């Protein structure tokens, strides 16, 4: 079981499913919203139980982002046309048991760091 929450604890989540696609997102939107690289993994929508009030923000018509309205933690990312939802690995309680599989949107990464871990990169 993986459990997690926002900084203030108002929003929580849990899943018994095996997450997939652990990634580090370097896109401009994730950098602006999280203040850095956003690490996430995904499960099917039906396999993630969310408690508390989530504010959903649509930066584009393709996806929405779930945020705690009290503390501002960026917890979820959901593509409109998929049956999966990504959750923030940094919000997980304890260890995740996962390893990063890929870096995504690396063409948009900040110029203040290098990606040198040998994990595959996608522009």
Tab-separated table of N, CA, C and O in Angstrom:
chain	number	residue	atom	x	y	z
A	1	UNK	N	0.850	-1.183	0.000
A	1	UNK	CA	0.000	0.000	0.000
A	1	UNK	C	0.893	1.243	0.000
A	1	UNK	O	1.815	1.345	0.802
A	2	UNK	N	0.609	2.138	-0.902
A	2	UNK	CA	1.290	3.436	-0.927
A	2	UNK	C	0.297	4.474	-0.449
A	2	UNK	O	-0.843	4.531	-0.921
A	3	UNK	N	0.728	5.289	0.512
A	3	UNK	CA	-0.098	6.385	1.007
A	3	UNK	C	0.694	7.670	0.908
A	3	UNK	O	1.925	7.662	0.889
A	4	UNK	N	-0.028	8.775	0.859
A	4	UNK	CA	0.634	10.063	0.800
A	4	UNK	C	-0.321	11.177	1.154
A	4	UNK	O	-1.523	10.948	1.338
A	5	UNK	N	0.215	12.380	1.253
A	5	UNK	CA	-0.619	13.532	1.581
A	5	UNK	C	0.083	14.818	1.176
A	5	UNK	O	1.277	14.832	0.874
A	6	UNK	N	-0.681	15.879	1.226
A	6	UNK	CA	-0.121	17.210	0.994
A	6	UNK	C	0.630	17.666	2.251
A	6	UNK	O	0.624	16.975	3.275
A	7	UNK	N	1.228	18.835	2.198
A	7	UNK	CA	2.007	19.353	3.317
A	7	UNK	C	1.168	19.574	4.570
A	7	UNK	O	1.594	19.250	5.676
A	8	UNK	N	-0.051	20.099	4.415
A	8	UNK	CA	-0.887	20.383	5.583
A	8	UNK	C	-1.705	19.183	6.039
A	8	UNK	O	-2.253	19.194	7.143
A	9	UNK	N	-1.800	18.154	5.204
A	9	UNK	CA	-2.532	16.948	5.572
A	9	UNK	C	-4.013	16.959	5.205
A	9	UNK	O	-4.712	15.977	5.457
A	10	UNK	N	-4.506	18.027	4.605
A	10	UNK	CA	-5.925	18.093	4.235
A	10	UNK	C	-6.287	17.144	3.094
A	10	UNK	O	-7.426	16.695	3.000
A	11	UNK	N	-5.338	16.872	2.193
A	11	UNK	CA	-5.573	15.967	1.073
A	11	UNK	C	-4.683	14.749	1.240
A	11	UNK	O	-3.479	14.879	1.492
A	12	UNK	N	-5.278	13.587	1.119
A	12	UNK	CA	-4.527	12.349	1.209
A	12	UNK	C	-4.831	11.460	0.021
A	12	UNK	O	-5.809	11.670	-0.701
A	13	UNK	N	-3.995	10.464	-0.183
A	13	UNK	CA	-4.240	9.495	-1.248
A	13	UNK	C	-3.631	8.164	-0.860
A	13	UNK	O	-2.725	8.086	-0.032
A	14	UNK	N	-4.178	7.103	-1.472
A	14	UNK	CA	-3.612	5.779	-1.259
A	14	UNK	C	-3.931	4.888	-2.449
A	14	UNK	O	-4.915	5.102	-3.160
A	15	UNK	N	-3.060	3.904	-2.652
A	15	UNK	CA	-3.276	2.908	-3.685
A	15	UNK	C	-2.629	1.595	-3.272
A	15	UNK	O	-1.559	1.598	-2.662
A	16	UNK	N	-3.310	0.518	-3.598
A	16	UNK	CA	-2.755	-0.815	-3.403
A	16	UNK	C	-2.198	-1.340	-4.720
A	16	UNK	O	-1.568	-2.392	-4.758
A	17	UNK	N	-2.430	-0.602	-5.802
A	17	UNK	CA	-1.955	-1.000	-7.133
A	17	UNK	C	-0.457	-0.742	-7.259
A	17	UNK	O	0.102	0.107	-6.563
A	18	UNK	N	0.165	-1.458	-8.177
A	18	UNK	CA	1.579	-1.261	-8.471
A	18	UNK	C	1.721	-0.071	-9.415
A	18	UNK	O	1.295	-0.142	-10.564
A	19	UNK	N	2.304	1.042	-8.971
A	19	UNK	CA	2.470	2.201	-9.849
A	19	UNK	C	3.446	1.900	-10.984
A	19	UNK	O	4.328	1.052	-10.856
A	20	UNK	N	3.291	2.621	-12.077
A	20	UNK	CA	4.199	2.476	-13.207
A	20	UNK	C	4.632	3.856	-13.689
A	20	UNK	O	4.107	4.873	-13.250
A	21	UNK	N	5.591	3.852	-14.604
A	21	UNK	CA	6.007	5.086	-15.264
A	21	UNK	C	6.652	6.125	-14.372
A	21	UNK	O	6.503	7.319	-14.619
A	22	UNK	N	7.371	5.709	-13.356
A	22	UNK	CA	8.027	6.686	-12.473
A	22	UNK	C	8.923	7.588	-13.309
A	22	UNK	O	9.800	7.120	-14.037
A	23	UNK	N	8.651	8.893	-13.242
A	23	UNK	CA	9.388	9.821	-14.091
A	23	UNK	C	9.669	11.132	-13.372
A	23	UNK	O	9.054	11.460	-12.367
A	24	UNK	N	10.596	11.854	-13.947
A	24	UNK	CA	10.944	13.195	-13.495
A	24	UNK	C	10.577	14.126	-14.639
A	24	UNK	O	11.135	14.004	-15.734
A	25	UNK	N	9.637	15.048	-14.405
A	25	UNK	CA	9.185	15.952	-15.455
A	25	UNK	C	9.908	17.292	-15.344
A	25	UNK	O	9.925	17.913	-14.284
A	26	UNK	N	10.467	17.723	-16.461
A	26	UNK	CA	11.238	18.957	-16.530
A	26	UNK	C	10.518	20.038	-17.326
A	26	UNK	O	11.121	21.058	-17.670
A	27	UNK	N	9.220	19.830	-17.642
A	27	UNK	CA	8.497	20.810	-18.469
A	27	UNK	C	8.351	22.136	-17.714
A	27	UNK	O	8.436	22.199	-16.482
A	28	UNK	N	8.132	23.180	-18.471
A	28	UNK	CA	7.998	24.514	-17.894
A	28	UNK	C	6.846	24.593	-16.907
A	28	UNK	O	6.973	25.193	-15.832
A	29	UNK	N	5.716	23.962	-17.231
A	29	UNK	CA	4.559	24.015	-16.335
A	29	UNK	C	4.850	23.337	-14.996
A	29	UNK	O	4.533	23.885	-13.942
A	30	UNK	N	5.441	22.158	-15.027
A	30	UNK	CA	5.771	21.471	-13.769
A	30	UNK	C	6.810	22.243	-12.971
A	30	UNK	O	6.730	22.332	-11.746
A	31	UNK	N	7.804	22.822	-13.676
A	31	UNK	CA	8.816	23.602	-12.965
A	31	UNK	C	8.179	24.807	-12.285
A	31	UNK	O	8.486	25.114	-11.137
A	32	UNK	N	7.282	25.497	-12.991
A	32	UNK	CA	6.643	26.673	-12.398
A	32	UNK	C	5.724	26.287	-11.240
A	32	UNK	O	5.673	26.987	-10.227
A	33	UNK	N	4.984	25.192	-11.393
A	33	UNK	CA	4.028	24.823	-10.353
A	33	UNK	C	4.708	24.210	-9.124
A	33	UNK	O	4.300	24.467	-8.001
A	34	UNK	N	5.750	23.411	-9.341
A	34	UNK	CA	6.376	22.731	-8.207
A	34	UNK	C	7.618	23.450	-7.686
A	34	UNK	O	8.098	23.143	-6.601
A	35	UNK	N	8.154	24.358	-8.489
A	35	UNK	CA	9.381	25.035	-8.105
A	35	UNK	C	10.623	24.254	-8.491
A	35	UNK	O	11.730	24.618	-8.126
A	36	UNK	N	10.451	23.164	-9.226
A	36	UNK	CA	11.587	22.352	-9.647
A	36	UNK	C	11.128	21.204	-10.515
A	36	UNK	O	10.143	21.311	-11.235
A	37	UNK	N	11.808	20.121	-10.435
A	37	UNK	CA	11.464	18.911	-11.183
A	37	UNK	C	10.319	18.218	-10.440
A	37	UNK	O	10.342	18.112	-9.219
A	38	UNK	N	9.311	17.732	-11.191
A	38	UNK	CA	8.175	17.049	-10.545
A	38	UNK	C	8.299	15.560	-10.779
A	38	UNK	O	8.246	15.073	-11.910
A	39	UNK	N	8.487	14.796	-9.705
A	39	UNK	CA	8.606	13.341	-9.776
A	39	UNK	C	7.237	12.720	-9.540
A	39	UNK	O	6.534	13.085	-8.589
A	40	UNK	N	6.860	11.765	-10.406
A	40	UNK	CA	5.554	11.135	-10.269
A	40	UNK	C	5.571	9.706	-10.769
A	40	UNK	O	6.505	9.280	-11.455
A	41	UNK	N	4.522	8.980	-10.426
A	41	UNK	CA	4.233	7.656	-10.972
A	41	UNK	C	2.730	7.608	-11.173
A	41	UNK	O	1.999	8.461	-10.655
A	42	UNK	N	2.273	6.623	-11.922
A	42	UNK	CA	0.847	6.584	-12.231
A	42	UNK	C	0.201	5.243	-11.908
A	42	UNK	O	0.879	4.215	-11.870
A	43	UNK	N	-1.099	5.306	-11.681
A	43	UNK	CA	-1.956	4.140	-11.519
A	43	UNK	C	-3.259	4.428	-12.274
A	43	UNK	O	-3.518	5.574	-12.668
A	44	UNK	N	-4.073	3.421	-12.452
A	44	UNK	CA	-5.385	3.653	-13.060
A	44	UNK	C	-6.216	4.520	-12.115
A	44	UNK	O	-6.088	4.419	-10.890
A	45	UNK	N	-7.057	5.369	-12.693
A	45	UNK	CA	-7.921	6.260	-11.896
A	45	UNK	C	-8.628	5.506	-10.785
A	45	UNK	O	-8.687	5.961	-9.647
A	46	UNK	N	-9.197	4.364	-11.125
A	46	UNK	CA	-10.008	3.601	-10.168
A	46	UNK	C	-9.180	3.017	-9.031
A	46	UNK	O	-9.733	2.589	-8.022
A	47	UNK	N	-7.851	3.008	-9.190
A	47	UNK	CA	-6.974	2.427	-8.175
A	47	UNK	C	-6.393	3.451	-7.201
A	47	UNK	O	-5.629	3.081	-6.308
A	48	UNK	N	-6.725	4.728	-7.383
A	48	UNK	CA	-6.227	5.755	-6.475
A	48	UNK	C	-7.394	6.351	-5.691
A	48	UNK	O	-8.322	6.903	-6.276
A	49	UNK	N	-7.329	6.213	-4.375
A	49	UNK	CA	-8.347	6.803	-3.526
A	49	UNK	C	-7.817	8.135	-2.990
A	49	UNK	O	-6.738	8.182	-2.383
A	50	UNK	N	-8.561	9.193	-3.245
A	50	UNK	CA	-8.181	10.532	-2.803
A	50	UNK	C	-9.167	10.980	-1.737
A	50	UNK	O	-10.381	10.842	-1.914
A	51	UNK	N	-8.649	11.502	-0.636
A	51	UNK	CA	-9.505	12.054	0.418
A	51	UNK	C	-9.204	13.539	0.555
A	51	UNK	O	-8.076	13.984	0.339
A	52	UNK	N	-10.224	14.295	0.915
A	52	UNK	CA	-10.070	15.731	1.070
A	52	UNK	C	-10.427	16.457	-0.209
A	52	UNK	O	-10.647	15.859	-1.264
A	53	UNK	N	-10.486	17.755	-0.109
A	53	UNK	CA	-10.851	18.610	-1.233
A	53	UNK	C	-9.633	18.905	-2.094
A	53	UNK	O	-8.616	19.388	-1.590
A	54	UNK	N	-9.732	18.601	-3.388
A	54	UNK	CA	-8.660	18.890	-4.345
A	54	UNK	C	-9.151	19.977	-5.289
A	54	UNK	O	-10.275	19.916	-5.786
A	55	UNK	N	-8.335	20.972	-5.529
A	55	UNK	CA	-8.643	21.989	-6.543
A	55	UNK	C	-7.941	21.554	-7.823
A	55	UNK	O	-6.737	21.306	-7.817
A	56	UNK	N	-8.704	21.457	-8.904
A	56	UNK	CA	-8.163	21.045	-10.194
A	56	UNK	C	-7.914	22.269	-11.057
A	56	UNK	O	-8.789	23.110	-11.203
A	57	UNK	N	-6.710	22.353	-11.605
A	57	UNK	CA	-6.309	23.468	-12.453
A	57	UNK	C	-5.977	22.938	-13.837
A	57	UNK	O	-5.182	22.000	-13.971
A	58	UNK	N	-6.575	23.513	-14.877
A	58	UNK	CA	-6.319	23.110	-16.258
A	58	UNK	C	-5.425	24.156	-16.923
A	58	UNK	O	-5.902	25.202	-17.345
A	59	UNK	N	-4.134	23.868	-17.004
A	59	UNK	CA	-3.204	24.774	-17.684
A	59	UNK	C	-3.400	24.697	-19.195
A	59	UNK	O	-3.112	25.648	-19.905
A	60	UNK	N	-3.870	23.544	-19.670
A	60	UNK	CA	-4.200	23.338	-21.076
A	60	UNK	C	-5.470	22.492	-21.135
A	60	UNK	O	-5.917	21.964	-20.116
A	61	UNK	N	-5.999	22.301	-22.326
A	61	UNK	CA	-7.192	21.463	-22.482
A	61	UNK	C	-6.842	19.979	-22.486
A	61	UNK	O	-7.734	19.136	-22.503
A	62	UNK	N	-5.561	19.650	-22.422
A	62	UNK	CA	-5.124	18.257	-22.486
A	62	UNK	C	-5.027	17.576	-21.127
A	62	UNK	O	-5.111	16.356	-21.041
A	63	UNK	N	-4.835	18.350	-20.069
A	63	UNK	CA	-4.615	17.749	-18.754
A	63	UNK	C	-5.002	18.715	-17.645
A	63	UNK	O	-5.120	19.920	-17.865
A	64	UNK	N	-5.178	18.154	-16.458
A	64	UNK	CA	-5.444	18.981	-15.288
A	64	UNK	C	-4.509	18.555	-14.165
A	64	UNK	O	-3.997	17.444	-14.138
A	65	UNK	N	-4.299	19.475	-13.226
A	65	UNK	CA	-3.389	19.260	-12.099
A	65	UNK	C	-4.167	19.415	-10.805
A	65	UNK	O	-4.942	20.359	-10.655
A	66	UNK	N	-3.959	18.490	-9.889
A	66	UNK	CA	-4.654	18.513	-8.608
A	66	UNK	C	-3.790	19.115	-7.527
A	66	UNK	O	-2.656	18.682	-7.292
A	67	UNK	N	-4.348	20.114	-6.846
A	67	UNK	CA	-3.606	20.906	-5.862
A	67	UNK	C	-4.406	20.979	-4.572
A	67	UNK	O	-5.631	21.097	-4.598
A	68	UNK	N	-3.733	20.974	-3.445
A	68	UNK	CA	-4.410	21.226	-2.174
A	68	UNK	C	-4.745	22.718	-2.106
A	68	UNK	O	-3.847	23.557	-2.232
A	69	UNK	N	-6.020	23.067	-1.902
A	69	UNK	CA	-6.372	24.488	-1.866
A	69	UNK	C	-5.867	25.219	-0.619
A	69	UNK	O	-5.790	26.438	-0.613
A	70	UNK	N	-5.491	24.483	0.397
A	70	UNK	CA	-5.001	25.129	1.628
A	70	UNK	C	-3.500	25.405	1.586
A	70	UNK	O	-3.053	26.529	1.793
A	71	UNK	N	-2.693	24.361	1.310
A	71	UNK	CA	-1.234	24.549	1.374
A	71	UNK	C	-0.575	24.687	0.010
A	71	UNK	O	0.594	25.045	-0.082
A	72	UNK	N	-1.297	24.398	-1.074
A	72	UNK	CA	-0.761	24.569	-2.412
A	72	UNK	C	0.056	23.409	-2.952
A	72	UNK	O	0.625	23.524	-4.035
A	73	UNK	N	0.124	22.306	-2.228
A	73	UNK	CA	0.894	21.157	-2.722
A	73	UNK	C	0.341	20.667	-4.059
A	73	UNK	O	-0.863	20.474	-4.216
A	74	UNK	N	1.233	20.464	-5.021
A	74	UNK	CA	0.897	19.945	-6.351
A	74	UNK	C	0.987	18.425	-6.256
A	74	UNK	O	2.072	17.869	-6.199
A	75	UNK	N	-0.165	17.756	-6.219
A	75	UNK	CA	-0.223	16.333	-5.917
A	75	UNK	C	-0.522	15.418	-7.092
A	75	UNK	O	-0.059	14.275	-7.114
A	76	UNK	N	-1.349	15.869	-8.051
A	76	UNK	CA	-1.841	14.979	-9.097
A	76	UNK	C	-1.750	15.619	-10.477
A	76	UNK	O	-1.844	16.842	-10.611
A	77	UNK	N	-1.603	14.776	-11.486
A	77	UNK	CA	-1.648	15.189	-12.884
A	77	UNK	C	-2.490	14.173	-13.621
A	77	UNK	O	-2.274	12.961	-13.487
A	78	UNK	N	-3.480	14.659	-14.377
A	78	UNK	CA	-4.442	13.774	-15.039
A	78	UNK	C	-4.656	14.218	-16.481
A	78	UNK	O	-5.144	15.320	-16.727
A	79	UNK	N	-4.266	13.370	-17.452
A	79	UNK	CA	-4.558	13.633	-18.862
A	79	UNK	C	-6.047	13.409	-19.087
A	79	UNK	O	-6.628	12.447	-18.571
A	80	UNK	N	-6.680	14.287	-19.848
A	80	UNK	CA	-8.129	14.210	-20.063
A	80	UNK	C	-8.549	12.948	-20.809
A	80	UNK	O	-9.646	12.455	-20.596
A	81	UNK	N	-7.684	12.414	-21.664
A	81	UNK	CA	-8.078	11.282	-22.503
A	81	UNK	C	-7.472	9.947	-22.063
A	81	UNK	O	-7.410	9.010	-22.839
A	82	UNK	N	-7.029	9.845	-20.818
A	82	UNK	CA	-6.442	8.602	-20.317
A	82	UNK	C	-7.161	8.138	-19.063
A	82	UNK	O	-7.779	8.938	-18.354
A	83	UNK	N	-7.050	6.858	-18.763
A	83	UNK	CA	-7.686	6.309	-17.569
A	83	UNK	C	-6.690	6.115	-16.423
A	83	UNK	O	-6.885	5.299	-15.533
A	84	UNK	N	-5.600	6.895	-16.469
A	84	UNK	CA	-4.600	6.855	-15.402
A	84	UNK	C	-4.476	8.234	-14.773
A	84	UNK	O	-4.888	9.236	-15.348
A	85	UNK	N	-3.895	8.240	-13.585
A	85	UNK	CA	-3.626	9.491	-12.883
A	85	UNK	C	-2.236	9.390	-12.268
A	85	UNK	O	-1.851	8.336	-11.739
A	86	UNK	N	-1.476	10.453	-12.358
A	86	UNK	CA	-0.136	10.496	-11.766
A	86	UNK	C	-0.219	11.156	-10.396
A	86	UNK	O	-0.991	12.083	-10.199
A	87	UNK	N	0.601	10.678	-9.475
A	87	UNK	CA	0.672	11.273	-8.140
A	87	UNK	C	2.117	11.623	-7.828
A	87	UNK	O	3.054	10.995	-8.332
A	88	UNK	N	2.289	12.658	-7.018
A	88	UNK	CA	3.619	13.158	-6.684
A	88	UNK	C	4.369	12.177	-5.786
A	88	UNK	O	3.895	11.841	-4.698
A	89	UNK	N	5.523	11.737	-6.235
A	89	UNK	CA	6.328	10.825	-5.418
A	89	UNK	C	6.851	11.515	-4.163
A	89	UNK	O	7.026	10.884	-3.126
A	90	UNK	N	7.065	12.808	-4.235
A	90	UNK	CA	7.529	13.550	-3.071
A	90	UNK	C	6.491	13.644	-1.964
A	90	UNK	O	6.831	13.978	-0.828
A	91	UNK	N	5.237	13.364	-2.270
A	91	UNK	CA	4.160	13.426	-1.275
A	91	UNK	C	3.881	12.077	-0.623
A	91	UNK	O	3.051	11.979	0.277
A	92	UNK	N	4.593	11.037	-1.058
A	92	UNK	CA	4.392	9.690	-0.513
A	92	UNK	C	4.958	9.610	0.902
A	92	UNK	O	6.035	10.135	1.189
A	93	UNK	N	4.213	8.945	1.770
A	93	UNK	CA	4.673	8.697	3.142
A	93	UNK	C	5.676	7.546	3.114
A	93	UNK	O	5.340	6.443	2.696
A	94	UNK	N	6.891	7.787	3.540
A	94	UNK	CA	7.906	6.733	3.564
A	94	UNK	C	8.464	6.441	2.183
A	94	UNK	O	8.389	7.259	1.259
A	95	UNK	N	9.024	5.257	2.036
A	95	UNK	CA	9.645	4.852	0.784
A	95	UNK	C	8.603	4.460	-0.252
A	95	UNK	O	7.545	3.936	0.098
A	96	UNK	N	8.927	4.680	-1.526
A	96	UNK	CA	8.003	4.330	-2.614
A	96	UNK	C	8.251	2.933	-3.153
A	96	UNK	O	7.359	2.320	-3.721
A	97	UNK	N	9.490	2.448	-3.035
A	97	UNK	CA	9.845	1.166	-3.635
A	97	UNK	C	10.032	1.267	-5.147
A	97	UNK	O	10.162	0.254	-5.820
A	98	UNK	N	10.051	2.486	-5.685
A	98	UNK	CA	10.156	2.702	-7.129
A	98	UNK	C	11.520	3.268	-7.497
A	98	UNK	O	12.213	3.821	-6.648
A	99	UNK	N	11.856	3.150	-8.765
A	99	UNK	CA	13.041	3.794	-9.325
A	99	UNK	C	12.600	4.596	-10.540
A	99	UNK	O	11.713	4.156	-11.286
A	100	UNK	N	13.216	5.730	-10.743
A	100	UNK	CA	12.883	6.565	-11.888
A	100	UNK	C	13.181	5.800	-13.171
A	100	UNK	O	14.265	5.249	-13.338
A	101	UNK	N	12.180	5.750	-14.071
A	101	UNK	CA	12.307	5.055	-15.351
A	101	UNK	C	12.727	5.989	-16.477
A	101	UNK	O	13.323	5.547	-17.457
A	102	UNK	N	12.386	7.290	-16.349
A	102	UNK	CA	12.680	8.219	-17.434
A	102	UNK	C	12.581	9.659	-16.956
A	102	UNK	O	11.905	9.963	-15.974
A	103	UNK	N	13.264	10.520	-17.677
A	103	UNK	CA	13.139	11.969	-17.538
A	103	UNK	C	12.328	12.426	-18.743
A	103	UNK	O	12.628	12.016	-19.877
A	104	UNK	N	11.318	13.270	-18.534
A	104	UNK	CA	10.483	13.717	-19.644
A	104	UNK	C	10.548	15.235	-19.812
A	104	UNK	O	10.830	15.951	-18.860
A	105	UNK	N	10.301	15.688	-21.040
A	105	UNK	CA	10.352	17.107	-21.411
A	105	UNK	C	11.686	17.743	-21.045
A	105	UNK	O	11.751	18.869	-20.558
A	106	UNK	N	12.754	17.009	-21.335
A	106	UNK	CA	14.091	17.497	-20.978
A	106	UNK	C	14.530	18.696	-21.807
A	106	UNK	O	15.404	19.447	-21.380
A	107	UNK	N	13.915	18.905	-22.971
A	107	UNK	CA	14.256	20.077	-23.778
A	107	UNK	C	13.854	21.367	-23.070
A	107	UNK	O	14.384	22.441	-23.378
A	108	UNK	N	12.941	21.262	-22.094
A	108	UNK	CA	12.476	22.435	-21.347
A	108	UNK	C	13.139	22.583	-19.985
A	108	UNK	O	12.770	23.469	-19.221
A	109	UNK	N	14.093	21.729	-19.670
A	109	UNK	CA	14.689	21.752	-18.329
A	109	UNK	C	15.379	23.082	-18.037
A	109	UNK	O	15.770	23.803	-18.951
A	110	UNK	N	15.527	23.373	-16.780
A	110	UNK	CA	16.235	24.581	-16.377
A	110	UNK	C	17.709	24.499	-16.727
A	110	UNK	O	18.281	23.406	-16.792
A	111	UNK	N	18.321	25.637	-16.927
A	111	UNK	CA	19.745	25.662	-17.285
A	111	UNK	C	20.660	25.571	-16.072
A	111	UNK	O	21.875	25.543	-16.202
A	112	UNK	N	20.089	25.478	-14.888
A	112	UNK	CA	20.850	25.506	-13.646
A	112	UNK	C	21.183	24.120	-13.103
A	112	UNK	O	21.704	23.980	-12.003
A	113	UNK	N	20.906	23.068	-13.881
A	113	UNK	CA	21.260	21.717	-13.444
A	113	UNK	C	21.510	20.830	-14.653
A	113	UNK	O	21.100	21.131	-15.772
A	114	UNK	N	22.182	19.712	-14.411
A	114	UNK	CA	22.442	18.696	-15.424
A	114	UNK	C	21.723	17.418	-15.015
A	114	UNK	O	21.542	17.150	-13.823
A	115	UNK	N	21.343	16.640	-16.004
A	115	UNK	CA	20.764	15.316	-15.753
A	115	UNK	C	21.879	14.321	-16.019
A	115	UNK	O	22.283	14.132	-17.159
A	116	UNK	N	22.392	13.712	-14.981
A	116	UNK	CA	23.575	12.873	-15.132
A	116	UNK	C	23.420	11.504	-14.479
A	116	UNK	O	24.406	10.883	-14.092
A	117	UNK	N	22.178	11.038	-14.352
A	117	UNK	CA	21.961	9.761	-13.659
A	117	UNK	C	21.913	8.556	-14.592
A	117	UNK	O	21.763	7.440	-14.138
A	118	UNK	N	22.003	8.778	-15.913
A	118	UNK	CA	22.002	7.681	-16.859
A	118	UNK	C	20.627	7.121	-17.200
A	118	UNK	O	20.512	6.180	-17.967
A	119	UNK	N	19.577	7.691	-16.629
A	119	UNK	CA	18.207	7.262	-16.901
A	119	UNK	C	17.790	7.851	-18.252
A	119	UNK	O	18.158	8.980	-18.575
A	120	UNK	N	17.023	7.098	-19.075
A	120	UNK	CA	16.622	7.612	-20.396
A	120	UNK	C	15.928	8.964	-20.317
A	120	UNK	O	15.209	9.256	-19.358
A	121	UNK	N	16.176	9.783	-21.343
A	121	UNK	CA	15.610	11.127	-21.421
A	121	UNK	C	14.765	11.274	-22.675
A	121	UNK	O	15.150	10.796	-23.739
A	122	UNK	N	13.612	11.930	-22.523
A	122	UNK	CA	12.733	12.229	-23.654
A	122	UNK	C	12.579	13.731	-23.755
A	122	UNK	O	12.371	14.395	-22.753
A	123	UNK	N	12.683	14.261	-24.979
A	123	UNK	CA	12.492	15.700	-25.181
A	123	UNK	C	11.051	16.047	-24.994
A	123	UNK	O	10.629	17.067	-24.687
